[in-house]
Coordinates of C-alpha atoms and ligand atoms in Angstrom, one line a residue:
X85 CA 101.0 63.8 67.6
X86 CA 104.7 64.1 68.0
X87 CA 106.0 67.6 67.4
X88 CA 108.8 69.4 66.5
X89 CA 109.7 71.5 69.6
X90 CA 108.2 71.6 73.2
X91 CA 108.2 74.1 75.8
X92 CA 108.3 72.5 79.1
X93 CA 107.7 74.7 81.9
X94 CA 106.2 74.6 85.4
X95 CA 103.4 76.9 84.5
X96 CA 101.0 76.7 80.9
X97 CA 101.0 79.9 79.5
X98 CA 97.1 79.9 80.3
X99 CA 95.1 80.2 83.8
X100 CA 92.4 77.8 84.7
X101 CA 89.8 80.6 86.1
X102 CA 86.1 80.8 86.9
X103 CA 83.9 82.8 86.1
X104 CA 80.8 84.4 87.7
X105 CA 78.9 82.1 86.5
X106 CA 80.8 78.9 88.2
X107 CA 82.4 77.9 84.9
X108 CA 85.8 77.5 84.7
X109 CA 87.7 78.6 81.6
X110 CA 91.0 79.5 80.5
X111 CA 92.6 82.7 80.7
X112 CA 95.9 83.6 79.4
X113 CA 98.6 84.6 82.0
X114 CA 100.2 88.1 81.4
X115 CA 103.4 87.0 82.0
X116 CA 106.3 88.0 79.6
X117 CA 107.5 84.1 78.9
X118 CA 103.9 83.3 76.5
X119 CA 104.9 86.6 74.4
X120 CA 108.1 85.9 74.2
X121 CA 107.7 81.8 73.4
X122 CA 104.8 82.8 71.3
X123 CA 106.2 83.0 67.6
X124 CA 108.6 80.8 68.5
X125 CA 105.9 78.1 69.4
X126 CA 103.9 79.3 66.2
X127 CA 106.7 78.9 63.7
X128 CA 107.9 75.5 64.8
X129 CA 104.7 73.3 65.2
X130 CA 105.2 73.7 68.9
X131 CA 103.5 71.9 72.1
X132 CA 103.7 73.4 75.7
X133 CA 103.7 71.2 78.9
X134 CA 103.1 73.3 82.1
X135 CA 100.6 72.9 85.3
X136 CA 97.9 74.8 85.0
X137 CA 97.2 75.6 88.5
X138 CA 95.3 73.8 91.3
X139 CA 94.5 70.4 91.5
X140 CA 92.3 69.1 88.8
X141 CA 93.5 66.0 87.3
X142 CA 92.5 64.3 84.4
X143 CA 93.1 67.5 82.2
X144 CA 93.3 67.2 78.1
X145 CA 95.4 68.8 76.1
X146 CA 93.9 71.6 74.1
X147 CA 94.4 74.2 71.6
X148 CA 94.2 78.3 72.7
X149 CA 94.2 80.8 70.4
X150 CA 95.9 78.1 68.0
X151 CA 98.6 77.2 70.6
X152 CA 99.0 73.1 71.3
X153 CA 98.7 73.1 75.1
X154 CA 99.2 69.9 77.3
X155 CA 98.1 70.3 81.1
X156 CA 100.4 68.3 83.5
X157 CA 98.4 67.7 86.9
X158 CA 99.9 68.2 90.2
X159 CA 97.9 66.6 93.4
X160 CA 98.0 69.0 96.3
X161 CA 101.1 66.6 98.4
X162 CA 102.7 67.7 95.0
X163 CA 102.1 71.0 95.0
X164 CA 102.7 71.8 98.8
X165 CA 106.0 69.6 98.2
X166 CA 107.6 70.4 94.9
X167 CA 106.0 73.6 94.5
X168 CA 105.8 76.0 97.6
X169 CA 108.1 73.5 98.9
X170 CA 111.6 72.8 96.9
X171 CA 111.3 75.3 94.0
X172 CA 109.7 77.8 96.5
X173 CA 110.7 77.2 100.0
X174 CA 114.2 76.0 99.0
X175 CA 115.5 77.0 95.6
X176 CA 114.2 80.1 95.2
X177 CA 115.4 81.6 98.4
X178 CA 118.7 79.8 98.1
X179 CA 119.0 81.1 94.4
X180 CA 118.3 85.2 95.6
X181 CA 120.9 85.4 97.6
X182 CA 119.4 84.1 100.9
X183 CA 117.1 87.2 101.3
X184 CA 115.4 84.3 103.3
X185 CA 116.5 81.4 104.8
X186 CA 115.9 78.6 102.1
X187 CA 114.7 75.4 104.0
X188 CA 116.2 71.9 103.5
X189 CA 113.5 68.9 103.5
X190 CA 114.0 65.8 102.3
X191 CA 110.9 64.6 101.4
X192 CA 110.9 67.8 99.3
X193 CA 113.4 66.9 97.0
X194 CA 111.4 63.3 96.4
X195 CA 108.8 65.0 95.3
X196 CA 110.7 67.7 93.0
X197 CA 112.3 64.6 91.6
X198 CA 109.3 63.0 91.1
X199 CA 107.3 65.9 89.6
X200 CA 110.6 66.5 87.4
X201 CA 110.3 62.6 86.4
X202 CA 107.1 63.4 84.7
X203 CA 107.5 66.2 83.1
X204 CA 110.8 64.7 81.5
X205 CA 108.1 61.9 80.2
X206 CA 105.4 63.4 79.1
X207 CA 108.3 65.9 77.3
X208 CA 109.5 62.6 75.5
X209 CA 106.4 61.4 74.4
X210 CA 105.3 64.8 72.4
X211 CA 109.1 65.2 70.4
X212 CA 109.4 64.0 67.6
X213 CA 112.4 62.6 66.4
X214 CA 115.3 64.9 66.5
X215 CA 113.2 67.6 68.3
X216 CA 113.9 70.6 70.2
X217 CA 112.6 70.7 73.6
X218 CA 112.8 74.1 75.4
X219 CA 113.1 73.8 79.2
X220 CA 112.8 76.4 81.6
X221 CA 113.4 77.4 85.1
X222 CA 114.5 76.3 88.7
X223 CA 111.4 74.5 89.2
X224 CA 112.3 71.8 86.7
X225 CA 115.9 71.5 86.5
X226 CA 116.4 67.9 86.3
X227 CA 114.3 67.5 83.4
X228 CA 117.2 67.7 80.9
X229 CA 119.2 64.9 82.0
X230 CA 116.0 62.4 82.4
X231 CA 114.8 63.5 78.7
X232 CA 118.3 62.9 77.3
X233 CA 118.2 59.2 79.3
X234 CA 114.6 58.7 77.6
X235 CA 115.8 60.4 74.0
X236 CA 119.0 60.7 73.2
X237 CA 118.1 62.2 69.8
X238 CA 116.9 65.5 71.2
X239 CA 118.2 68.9 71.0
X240 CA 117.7 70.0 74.7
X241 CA 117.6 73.8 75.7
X242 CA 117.2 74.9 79.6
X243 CA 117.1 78.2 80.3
X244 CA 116.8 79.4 84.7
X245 CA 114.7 82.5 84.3
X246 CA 115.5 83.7 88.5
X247 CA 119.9 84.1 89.6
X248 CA 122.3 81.6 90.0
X249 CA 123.9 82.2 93.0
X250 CA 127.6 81.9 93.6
X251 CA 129.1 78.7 94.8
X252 CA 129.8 79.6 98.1
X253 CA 125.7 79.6 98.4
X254 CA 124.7 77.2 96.2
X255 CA 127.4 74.3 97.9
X256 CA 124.6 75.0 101.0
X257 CA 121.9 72.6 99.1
X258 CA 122.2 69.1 100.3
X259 CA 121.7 67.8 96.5
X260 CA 123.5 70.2 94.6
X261 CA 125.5 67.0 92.7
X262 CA 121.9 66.5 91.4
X263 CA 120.7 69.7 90.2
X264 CA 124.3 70.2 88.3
X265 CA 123.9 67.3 86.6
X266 CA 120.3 67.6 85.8
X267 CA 121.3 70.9 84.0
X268 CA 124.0 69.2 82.2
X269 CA 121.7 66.8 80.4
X270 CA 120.8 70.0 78.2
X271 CA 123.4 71.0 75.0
X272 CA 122.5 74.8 75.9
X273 CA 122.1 76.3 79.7
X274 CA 120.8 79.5 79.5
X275 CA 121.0 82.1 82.6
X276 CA 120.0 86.1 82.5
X277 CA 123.9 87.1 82.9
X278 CA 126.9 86.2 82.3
X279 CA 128.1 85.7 85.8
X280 CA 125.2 83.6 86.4
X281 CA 126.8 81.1 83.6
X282 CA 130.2 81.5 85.6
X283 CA 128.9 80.4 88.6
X284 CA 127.6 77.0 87.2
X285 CA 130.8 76.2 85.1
X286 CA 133.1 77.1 88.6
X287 CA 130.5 74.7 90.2
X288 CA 130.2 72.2 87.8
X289 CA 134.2 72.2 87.7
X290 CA 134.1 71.5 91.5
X291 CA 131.4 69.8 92.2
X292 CA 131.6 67.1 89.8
X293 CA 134.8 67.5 88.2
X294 CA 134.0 67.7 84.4
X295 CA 136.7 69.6 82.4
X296 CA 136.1 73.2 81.4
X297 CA 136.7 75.7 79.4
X298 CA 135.5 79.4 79.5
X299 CA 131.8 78.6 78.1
X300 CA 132.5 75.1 77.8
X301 CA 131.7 72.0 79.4
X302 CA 133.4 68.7 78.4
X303 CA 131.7 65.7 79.8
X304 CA 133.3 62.0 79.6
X305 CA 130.9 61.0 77.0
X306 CA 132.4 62.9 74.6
X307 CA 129.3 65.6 74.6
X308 CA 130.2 69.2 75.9
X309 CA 127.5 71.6 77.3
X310 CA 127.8 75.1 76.6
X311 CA 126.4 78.2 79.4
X312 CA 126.2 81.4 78.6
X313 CA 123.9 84.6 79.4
X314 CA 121.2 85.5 77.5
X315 CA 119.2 88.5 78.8
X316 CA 115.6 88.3 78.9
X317 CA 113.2 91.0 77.5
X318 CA 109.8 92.2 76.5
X319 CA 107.7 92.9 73.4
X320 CA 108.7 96.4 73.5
X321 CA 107.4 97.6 69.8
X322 CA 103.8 96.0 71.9
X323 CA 104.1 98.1 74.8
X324 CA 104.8 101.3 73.1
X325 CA 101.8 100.8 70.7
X326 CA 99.5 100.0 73.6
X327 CA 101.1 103.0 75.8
X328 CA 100.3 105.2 72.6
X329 CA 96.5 103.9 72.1
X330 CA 93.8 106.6 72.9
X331 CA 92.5 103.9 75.5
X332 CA 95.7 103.8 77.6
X333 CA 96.2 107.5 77.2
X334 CA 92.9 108.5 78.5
X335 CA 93.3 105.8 81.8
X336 CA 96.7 107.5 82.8
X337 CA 95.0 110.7 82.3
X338 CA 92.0 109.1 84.4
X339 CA 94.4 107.3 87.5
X340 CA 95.8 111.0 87.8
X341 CA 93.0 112.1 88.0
X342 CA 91.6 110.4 90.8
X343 CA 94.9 110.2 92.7
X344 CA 94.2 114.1 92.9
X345 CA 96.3 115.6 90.1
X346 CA 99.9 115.4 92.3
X347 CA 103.1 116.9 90.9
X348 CA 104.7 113.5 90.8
X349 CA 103.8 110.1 91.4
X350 CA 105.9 107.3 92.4
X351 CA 104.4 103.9 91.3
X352 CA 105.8 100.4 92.2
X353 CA 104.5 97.3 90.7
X354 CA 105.8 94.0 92.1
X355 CA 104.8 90.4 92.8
X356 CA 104.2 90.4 96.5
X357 CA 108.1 88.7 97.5
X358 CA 110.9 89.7 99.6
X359 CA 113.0 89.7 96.5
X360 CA 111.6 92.4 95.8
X361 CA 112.1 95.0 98.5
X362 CA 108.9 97.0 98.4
X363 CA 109.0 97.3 102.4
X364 CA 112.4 99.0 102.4
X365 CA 111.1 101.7 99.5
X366 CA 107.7 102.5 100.9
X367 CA 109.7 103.3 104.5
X368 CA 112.1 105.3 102.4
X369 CA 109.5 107.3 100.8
X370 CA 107.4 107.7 104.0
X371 CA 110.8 109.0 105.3
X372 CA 111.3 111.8 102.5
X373 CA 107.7 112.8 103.9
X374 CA 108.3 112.9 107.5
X375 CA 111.6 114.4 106.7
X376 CA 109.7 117.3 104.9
X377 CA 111.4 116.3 101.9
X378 CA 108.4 116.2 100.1
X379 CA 104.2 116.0 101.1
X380 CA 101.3 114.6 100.3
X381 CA 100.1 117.2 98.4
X382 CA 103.2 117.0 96.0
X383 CA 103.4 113.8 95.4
X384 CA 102.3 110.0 96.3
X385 CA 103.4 106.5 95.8
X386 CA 100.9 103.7 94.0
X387 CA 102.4 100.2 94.8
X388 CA 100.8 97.1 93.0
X389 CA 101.6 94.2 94.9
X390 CA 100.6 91.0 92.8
X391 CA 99.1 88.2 95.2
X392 CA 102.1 85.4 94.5
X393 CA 102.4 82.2 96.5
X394 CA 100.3 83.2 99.3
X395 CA 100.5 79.6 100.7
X396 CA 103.9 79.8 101.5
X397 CA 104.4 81.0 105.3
X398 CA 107.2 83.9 104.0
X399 CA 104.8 85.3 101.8
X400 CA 102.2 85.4 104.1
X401 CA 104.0 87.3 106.7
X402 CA 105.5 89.7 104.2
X403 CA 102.0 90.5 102.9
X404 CA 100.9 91.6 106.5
X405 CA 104.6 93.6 107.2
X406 CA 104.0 95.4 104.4
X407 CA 100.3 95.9 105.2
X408 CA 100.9 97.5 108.3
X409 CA 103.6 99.5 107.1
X410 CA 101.2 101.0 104.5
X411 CA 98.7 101.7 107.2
X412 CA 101.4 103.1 109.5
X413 CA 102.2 105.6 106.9
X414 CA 99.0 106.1 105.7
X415 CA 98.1 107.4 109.3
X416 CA 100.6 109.5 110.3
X417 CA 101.6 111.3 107.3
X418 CA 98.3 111.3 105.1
X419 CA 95.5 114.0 105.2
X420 CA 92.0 112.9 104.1
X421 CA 91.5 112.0 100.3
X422 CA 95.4 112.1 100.2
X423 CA 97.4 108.9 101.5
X424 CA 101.2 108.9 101.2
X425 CA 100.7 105.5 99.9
X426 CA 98.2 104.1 97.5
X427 CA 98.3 100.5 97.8
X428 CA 96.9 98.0 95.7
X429 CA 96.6 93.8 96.3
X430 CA 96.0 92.5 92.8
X431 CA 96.9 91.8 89.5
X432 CA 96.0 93.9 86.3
X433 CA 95.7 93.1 82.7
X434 CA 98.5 94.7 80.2
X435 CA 96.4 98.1 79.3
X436 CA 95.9 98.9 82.6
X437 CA 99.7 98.3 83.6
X438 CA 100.3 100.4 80.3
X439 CA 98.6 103.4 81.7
X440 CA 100.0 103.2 85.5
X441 CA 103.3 103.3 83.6
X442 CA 102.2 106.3 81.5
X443 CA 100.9 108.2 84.6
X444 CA 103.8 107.7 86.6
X445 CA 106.4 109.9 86.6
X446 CA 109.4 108.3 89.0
X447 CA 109.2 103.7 88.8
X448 CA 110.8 102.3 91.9
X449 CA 112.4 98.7 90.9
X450 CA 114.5 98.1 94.1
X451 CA 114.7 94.4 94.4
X452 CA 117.7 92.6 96.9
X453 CA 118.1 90.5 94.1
X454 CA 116.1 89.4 91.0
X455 CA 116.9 87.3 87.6
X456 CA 116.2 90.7 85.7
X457 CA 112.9 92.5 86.1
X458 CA 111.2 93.2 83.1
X459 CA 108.8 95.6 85.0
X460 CA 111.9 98.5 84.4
X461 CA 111.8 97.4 80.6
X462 CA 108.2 97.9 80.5
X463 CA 108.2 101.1 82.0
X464 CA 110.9 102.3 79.4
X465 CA 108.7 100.5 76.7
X466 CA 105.9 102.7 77.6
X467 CA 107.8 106.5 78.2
X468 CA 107.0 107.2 74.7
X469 CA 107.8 111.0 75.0
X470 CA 111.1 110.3 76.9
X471 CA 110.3 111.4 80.0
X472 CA 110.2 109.5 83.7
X473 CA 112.4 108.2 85.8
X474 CA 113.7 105.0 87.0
X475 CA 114.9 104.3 90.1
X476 CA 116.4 100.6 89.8
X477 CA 118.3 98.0 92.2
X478 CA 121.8 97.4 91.3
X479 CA 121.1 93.5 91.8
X480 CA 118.4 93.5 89.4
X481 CA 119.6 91.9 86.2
X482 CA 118.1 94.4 84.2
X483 CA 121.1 97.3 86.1
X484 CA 123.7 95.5 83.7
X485 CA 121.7 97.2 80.9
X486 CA 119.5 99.9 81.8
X487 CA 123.0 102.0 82.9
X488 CA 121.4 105.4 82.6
X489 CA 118.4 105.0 85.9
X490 CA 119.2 106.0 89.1
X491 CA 121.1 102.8 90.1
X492 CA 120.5 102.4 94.2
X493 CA 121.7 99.6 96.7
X494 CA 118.5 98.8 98.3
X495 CA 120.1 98.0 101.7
X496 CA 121.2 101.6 101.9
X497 CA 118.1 103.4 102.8
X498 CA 120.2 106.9 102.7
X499 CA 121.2 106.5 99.4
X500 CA 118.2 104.9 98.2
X501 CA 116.2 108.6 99.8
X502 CA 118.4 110.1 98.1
X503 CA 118.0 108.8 94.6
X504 CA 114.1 108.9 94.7
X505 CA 114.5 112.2 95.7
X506 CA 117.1 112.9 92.6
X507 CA 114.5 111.6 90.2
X508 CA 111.9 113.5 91.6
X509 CA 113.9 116.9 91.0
X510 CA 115.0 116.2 87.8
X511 CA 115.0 118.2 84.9
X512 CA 113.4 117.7 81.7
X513 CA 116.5 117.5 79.9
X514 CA 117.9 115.3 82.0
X515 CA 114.9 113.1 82.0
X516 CA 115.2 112.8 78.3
X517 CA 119.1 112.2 77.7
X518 CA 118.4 109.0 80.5
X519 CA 115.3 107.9 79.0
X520 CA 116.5 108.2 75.2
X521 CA 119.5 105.9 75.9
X522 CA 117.6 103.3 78.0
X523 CA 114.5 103.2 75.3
X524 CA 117.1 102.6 72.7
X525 CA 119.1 99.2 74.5
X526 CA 115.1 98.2 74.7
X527 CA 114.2 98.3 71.0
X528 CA 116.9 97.0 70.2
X529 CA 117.0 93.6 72.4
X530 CA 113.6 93.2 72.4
X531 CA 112.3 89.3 73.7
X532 CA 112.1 88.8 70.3
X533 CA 115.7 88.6 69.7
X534 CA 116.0 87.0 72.9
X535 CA 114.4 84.2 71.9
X536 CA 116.1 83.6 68.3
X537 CA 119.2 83.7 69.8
X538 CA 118.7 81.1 72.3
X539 CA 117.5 78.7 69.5
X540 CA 120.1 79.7 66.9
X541 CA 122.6 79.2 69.7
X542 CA 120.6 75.7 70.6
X543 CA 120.5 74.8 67.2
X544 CA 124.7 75.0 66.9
X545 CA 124.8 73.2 70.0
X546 CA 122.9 70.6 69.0
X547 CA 124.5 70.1 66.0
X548 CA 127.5 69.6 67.7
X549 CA 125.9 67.4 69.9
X550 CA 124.3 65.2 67.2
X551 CA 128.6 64.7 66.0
X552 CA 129.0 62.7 69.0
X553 CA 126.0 60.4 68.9
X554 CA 126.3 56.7 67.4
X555 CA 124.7 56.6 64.0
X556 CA 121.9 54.3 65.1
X557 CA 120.6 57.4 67.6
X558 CA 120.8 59.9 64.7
X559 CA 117.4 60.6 63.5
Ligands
LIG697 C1 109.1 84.1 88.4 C2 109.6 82.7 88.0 C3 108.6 82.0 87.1 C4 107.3 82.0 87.8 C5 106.8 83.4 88.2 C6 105.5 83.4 88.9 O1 109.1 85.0 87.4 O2 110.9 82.9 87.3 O3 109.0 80.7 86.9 O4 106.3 81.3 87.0 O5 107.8 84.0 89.0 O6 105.5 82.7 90.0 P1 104.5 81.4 90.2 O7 105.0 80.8 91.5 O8 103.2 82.0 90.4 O9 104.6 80.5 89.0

């Protein structure tokens, strides 16, 4: 059945999972993207394309909770190659800044092409004529440009969920020619901020020499391509009316509970990455302790760390850095029944993220460099009696709009003490005047209006585009 818009992205919104029982069904991932594509995919007849984890082939498509779902197999040479390899191993690092060295492989980049190849087709086969296909992220960035070669009738949007770094890194990737000009096949490129969108129309200028003007792209054919920032969010009026339920108000009541009624707890919740700089906080924190700053007995720091990517050998050595840190600290500073740190390797469902948010009174969001970190914006979502503090990276994309946290350069452990310990001493009034502001920018630009204005922005773009076609590729 050909439909009106697809969602092409690496991942399906759902997990393949099993059970106790040895069946395997499907589970749906908490990221933010399925809340935030949700209405849009409901409203518009839509059809996602994704991998749905691991390496069963011969998947059909299906329908979850109403959604049109269309399972794209990887076999494991793909996924060691264009997953933990290229988008993992090379883009990903070479997109944050370098926080690690990205790695260059040429039989990577076959297989990203390759992978990229089928999503492109399997995207053509479900449009419809005239459709809107929805791209998204540095996994699958040559998609637009094959789909427009297949169907020049669609209305392509492509939206890189992680940074774009500047040119002076991104001129480092052997096929950057490639990845520019698999962007351009889209009419819209979407990025979290605007200097993200700079960056590509600078590069795209050098690199392969189109004409351009502020948001513009003018390519030879007569099409132009527009970039531009569009911030990401969450479903923030869903958060607060879970962070409100009795449920979610008796677990944070519960997790204090048992983490012995402190005067403050810290809480970080990351995926387990370098991005994300959890080492560099928990030593911070350890050091306000051994510093006499603050003890055990006063206050203690939960960190989540979501098992991400474990295959890749960076994320396996992080995981045991971190690990021995934690039990380092732990060690020396901690009495029994009272650990500095309380660490936790696993993933929870919404609710239970809801109350650690509730229970905590200082969040610690200090990445090196992230796309922009809805974690802070769900931790706002959820103060619902304006209280709590966040401590947040300057390089995480959410800084440009959460203005009011305690804004901290993560590679300046002095200053980064000093902020955790300035939200741990501040006053109640304080606490509110920050928290009111913040909890208003997040109502207000909820994912919601995130995602209508990338497609009202896509549909203009398209329009234009559909100008410039001949008559016989009109639909
Ligand atoms: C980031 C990326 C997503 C990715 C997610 C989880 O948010 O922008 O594209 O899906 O991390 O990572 P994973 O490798 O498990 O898909």
């Amino acid at each position: 059945m050909a439909h009106d818009l697809v969602i092409v992205a690496n991942r399906l919104p759902v997990d393949r999972v099993k059970g106790p029982d040895g069946k395997t069904t499907w589970r749906r991932s908490p990221g933010g993207l399925v809340s935030a594509i949700e209405p849009v995919m409901r409203a518009h007849d839509g059809v996602w394309v994704g991998w749905p984890g691991g390496t069963e082939q011969r998947l059909k498509p299906f329908k979850d909770d109403g959604l049109a779902l269309v399972p794209l197999s990887m076999t494991a040479e793909e996924i060691e190659e264009h997953y933990e390899g290229f988008s993992n191993g090379t883009l990903w690092p070479l997109y944050h800044d370098v926080v690690a060295k990205p790695e260059f492989h040429r039989e990577w980049w076959d297989t990203y092409v390759k992978v990229n190849r089928r999503f492109a087709e399997k995207a053509a086969d479900l449009a419809a004529k005239g459709a809107t296909v929805w791209v998204h992220d540095y996994q699958l960035q040559l998609v637009p440009q094959m789909l427009r070669e297949l169907r020049p009738d669609l209305r392509i949007g492509f939206y890189l969920h992680i940074p774009f770094p500047p040119a002076e890194l991104f001129q480092q990737l052997p096929w950057r020619r490639q990845i520019l000009e698999g962007l351009l096949g889209a009419d819209l490129v979407g990025f979290q901020l605007p200097g993200a969108a700079q960056n590509f129309i600078r590069l795209v200028r050098q690199r392969v020499g189109h004409k351009t003007h502020r948001d513009l792209v003018y390519l030879p054919d007569g099409r132009t391509v527009r970039a531009a920032a569009f911030p990401i969010s969450i479903d923030a009026a869903g958060f607060q009316e879970m962070a409100e339920s009795e449920a979610v108000t008796e677990r944070a009541a519960a997790i204090r509970e048992a983490l012995g009624n402190p005067k403050k707890i810290f809480l970080g919740i990351d995926r387990l990455d370098y991005t994300k700089g959890i080492y560099a906080r928990l030593r911070a924190f350890g050091e306000l302790i051994s510093d006499g700053r603050l003890t055990v007995d006063d206050a203690v720091f939960v960190q989540v760390a979501v098992p991400s990517r474990e295959r890749v050998e960076h994320y396996r050595n992080l995981r045991d850095d971190i690990e021995r840190l934690v039990g380092r600290l732990n060690g020396d500073l901690g009495r029994i029944g009272r650990p500095a740190i309380s660490y936790l390797h696993t993933s929870y469902p919404r609710e239970e993220m809801a109350a650690l948010y509730r229970a905590a009174d200082v969040m610690v969001v200090t990445p090196y460099r992230d796309g922009m970190n809805l974690v802070a914006k769900e931790y706002v979502a959820c103060r619902i009696h304006e209280d709590g503090a966040l401590v947040l990276s300057e390089f995480a994309g959410a800084a440009d709009e959460l203005r009011q946290a305690w804004l901290v350069n993560p590679y300046d452990m002095n200053g980064m003490k000093a902020a955790l310990l300035e939200a741990y001493e501040a006053e109640p009034k304080e606490l509110a005047r920050r928290m009111k502001a913040m909890r208003k920018q997040i109502a207000q630009h909820d994912v919601k209006a995130w995602a209508d204005s990338f497609m009202t922005e896509l549909e203009d773009e398209g329009n234009n585009h559909r100008k410039t076609l001949r008559p016989a590729d009109r639909s």
